[in-house]
One Martini backbone bead per residue (centre of mass of N, CA, C, O) as a GRO file, in nm:
protein
  137
    1MET     BB    1  14.060  11.805   9.368
    2GLU     BB    2  13.890  11.823   9.118
    3PHE     BB    3  13.949  12.114   9.057
    4LEU     BB    4  14.256  12.078   9.014
    5LYS     BB    5  14.232  11.886   8.778
    6LEU     BB    6  14.074  12.077   8.597
    7LEU     BB    7  14.290  12.300   8.598
    8HIS     BB    8  14.515  12.138   8.478
    9GLY     BB    9  14.376  12.065   8.212
   10SER     BB   10  14.312  12.356   8.120
   11TYR     BB   11  14.604  12.460   8.127
   12ASN     BB   12  14.717  12.245   7.911
   13ILE     BB   13  14.533  12.330   7.680
   14VAL     BB   14  14.638  12.610   7.664
   15MET     BB   15  14.926  12.530   7.612
   16MET     BB   16  14.878  12.387   7.349
   17VAL     BB   17  14.778  12.632   7.197
   18LEU     BB   18  15.040  12.794   7.237
   19PHE     BB   19  15.223  12.589   7.091
   20ILE     BB   20  15.078  12.599   6.823
   21ARG     BB   21  15.131  12.891   6.771
   22GLN     BB   22  15.440  12.879   6.790
   23GLY     BB   23  15.457  12.678   6.550
   24ALA     BB   24  15.335  12.857   6.333
   25VAL     BB   25  15.538  13.080   6.346
   26GLY     BB   26  15.785  12.894   6.283
   27ILE     BB   27  15.682  12.805   6.009
   28ALA     BB   28  15.670  13.078   5.877
   29ILE     BB   29  15.962  13.146   5.903
   30ARG     BB   30  16.069  12.902   5.751
   31ARG     BB   31  15.922  12.946   5.479
   32GLU     BB   32  16.066  13.216   5.417
   33ARG     BB   33  16.358  13.108   5.428
   34MET     BB   34  16.329  12.873   5.216
   35ALA     BB   35  16.229  13.095   4.986
   36GLY     BB   36  16.426  13.362   5.022
   37ARG     BB   37  16.294  13.558   5.196
   38PRO     BB   38  16.249  13.789   5.402
   39PRO     BB   39  16.242  13.839   5.722
   40LEU     BB   40  16.019  13.804   6.005
   41PHE     BB   41  16.089  14.009   6.256
   42GLU     BB   42  15.834  13.997   6.437
   43ALA     BB   43  15.808  13.690   6.452
   44ILE     BB   44  16.081  13.630   6.566
   45LYS     BB   45  16.050  13.796   6.827
   46ARG     BB   46  15.797  13.638   6.929
   47HIS     BB   47  15.933  13.357   6.928
   48ARG     BB   48  16.176  13.428   7.121
   49ARG     BB   49  16.006  13.530   7.361
   50ALA     BB   50  15.807  13.271   7.407
   51GLY     BB   51  15.985  13.025   7.449
   52PRO     BB   52  16.079  13.050   7.751
   53ILE     BB   53  15.795  13.076   7.871
   54LEU     BB   54  15.681  12.804   7.771
   55THR     BB   55  15.887  12.629   7.907
   56LEU     BB   56  15.801  12.694   8.197
   57LEU     BB   57  15.487  12.649   8.172
   58GLY     BB   58  15.506  12.353   8.082
   59THR     BB   59  15.655  12.245   8.331
   60PHE     BB   60  15.450  12.333   8.537
   61GLY     BB   61  15.219  12.141   8.446
   62PHE     BB   62  15.371  11.886   8.515
   63VAL     BB   63  15.433  11.938   8.815
   64ALA     BB   64  15.139  11.975   8.899
   65GLY     BB   65  15.050  11.687   8.818
   66ALA     BB   66  15.244  11.529   9.005
   67VAL     BB   67  15.142  11.654   9.271
   68LEU     BB   68  14.852  11.562   9.244
   69ALA     BB   69  14.910  11.257   9.242
   70LEU     BB   70  15.058  11.250   9.512
   71VAL     BB   71  14.832  11.361   9.688
   72ASP     BB   72  14.584  11.177   9.588
   73HIS     BB   73  14.768  10.875   9.557
   74GLY     BB   74  15.098  10.870   9.663
   75HIS     BB   75  15.178  10.881   9.343
   76ILE     BB   76  15.295  10.961   9.020
   77LEU     BB   77  15.206  10.661   8.871
   78TYR     BB   78  14.887  10.639   8.848
   79TYR     BB   79  14.936  10.773   8.548
   80PRO     BB   80  15.166  10.649   8.344
   81ARG     BB   81  15.110  10.750   8.054
   82HIS     BB   82  15.083  11.049   8.128
   83PHE     BB   83  15.349  11.091   8.275
   84ILE     BB   84  15.538  11.003   8.045
   85ALA     BB   85  15.437  11.202   7.836
   86GLY     BB   86  15.511  11.449   8.003
   87ALA     BB   87  15.811  11.397   8.036
   88VAL     BB   88  15.874  11.394   7.734
   89LEU     BB   89  15.772  11.672   7.683
   90VAL     BB   90  15.971  11.825   7.871
   91LEU     BB   91  16.222  11.719   7.728
   92LEU     BB   92  16.157  11.846   7.456
   93ILE     BB   93  16.131  12.130   7.540
   94GLY     BB   94  16.417  12.156   7.653
   95THR     BB   95  16.562  12.077   7.393
   96THR     BB   96  16.451  12.299   7.215
   97TYR     BB   97  16.568  12.528   7.378
   98LEU     BB   98  16.866  12.447   7.357
   99ILE     BB   99  16.876  12.451   7.051
  100SER     BB  100  16.794  12.751   7.012
  101ARG     BB  101  17.080  12.851   7.133
  102LYS     BB  102  17.243  12.743   6.867
  103ILE     BB  103  17.111  12.945   6.685
  104LYS     BB  104  17.317  13.077   6.411
  105GLY     BB  105  17.222  13.183   6.161
  106PRO     BB  106  17.178  12.929   5.944
  107SER     BB  107  17.220  12.660   6.090
  108PRO     BB  108  17.064  12.389   5.983
  109PRO     BB  109  17.086  12.158   6.194
  110TRP     BB  110  16.944  12.325   6.429
  111ARG     BB  111  16.687  12.394   6.278
  112LEU     BB  112  16.595  12.101   6.223
  113ALA     BB  113  16.590  12.008   6.523
  114HIS     BB  114  16.386  12.221   6.611
  115PHE     BB  115  16.160  12.139   6.423
  116ILE     BB  116  16.129  11.834   6.504
  117THR     BB  117  16.077  11.884   6.812
  118GLY     BB  118  15.834  12.063   6.767
  119ILE     BB  119  15.654  11.852   6.630
  120ALA     BB  120  15.662  11.651   6.861
  121ILE     BB  121  15.527  11.829   7.064
  122LEU     BB  122  15.256  11.862   6.923
  123ALA     BB  123  15.186  11.561   6.912
  124LEU     BB  124  15.217  11.500   7.214
  125TYR     BB  125  14.996  11.686   7.316
  126LEU     BB  126  14.765  11.533   7.193
  127VAL     BB  127  14.813  11.279   7.350
  128GLN     BB  128  14.802  11.402   7.636
  129VAL     BB  129  14.507  11.510   7.616
  130TYR     BB  130  14.381  11.234   7.565
  131LEU     BB  131  14.479  11.095   7.827
  132GLY     BB  132  14.350  11.312   8.019
  133LEU     BB  133  14.058  11.273   7.924
  134GLY     BB  134  14.050  10.968   8.006
  135ILE     BB  135  14.037  11.022   8.310
  136PHE     BB  136  13.760  11.176   8.317
  137LEU     BB  137  13.584  10.952   8.121
   0.00000   0.00000   0.00000
């Protein structure tokens, strides 16, 4: 069980790094658009391609953690703050994905919502990793 917990933590740290990378690409795209420069087509393609994959992989990390807690402790709320942060993280990831499907053309309100939820995901991932490390230490 300890190995699975370590695997869960390692997996989600990698996920956090991938989400940070996705956010950096998104911010670069946004910076160019806001400056009125030509779109970064390769970055846009990479960002659009990675989003749905990261949505699934991030959700998988949460589900795996919930299953680990259930099997190891008999209920998923054994680590309540970590579970709630993970649940909110998955909710934000899903919301960001759904918002991204609404972005067509300039559509500033959807782009701003996508940006804000993306920043919230990055901030909450840091909190989540901190809480997770607190379980081990």
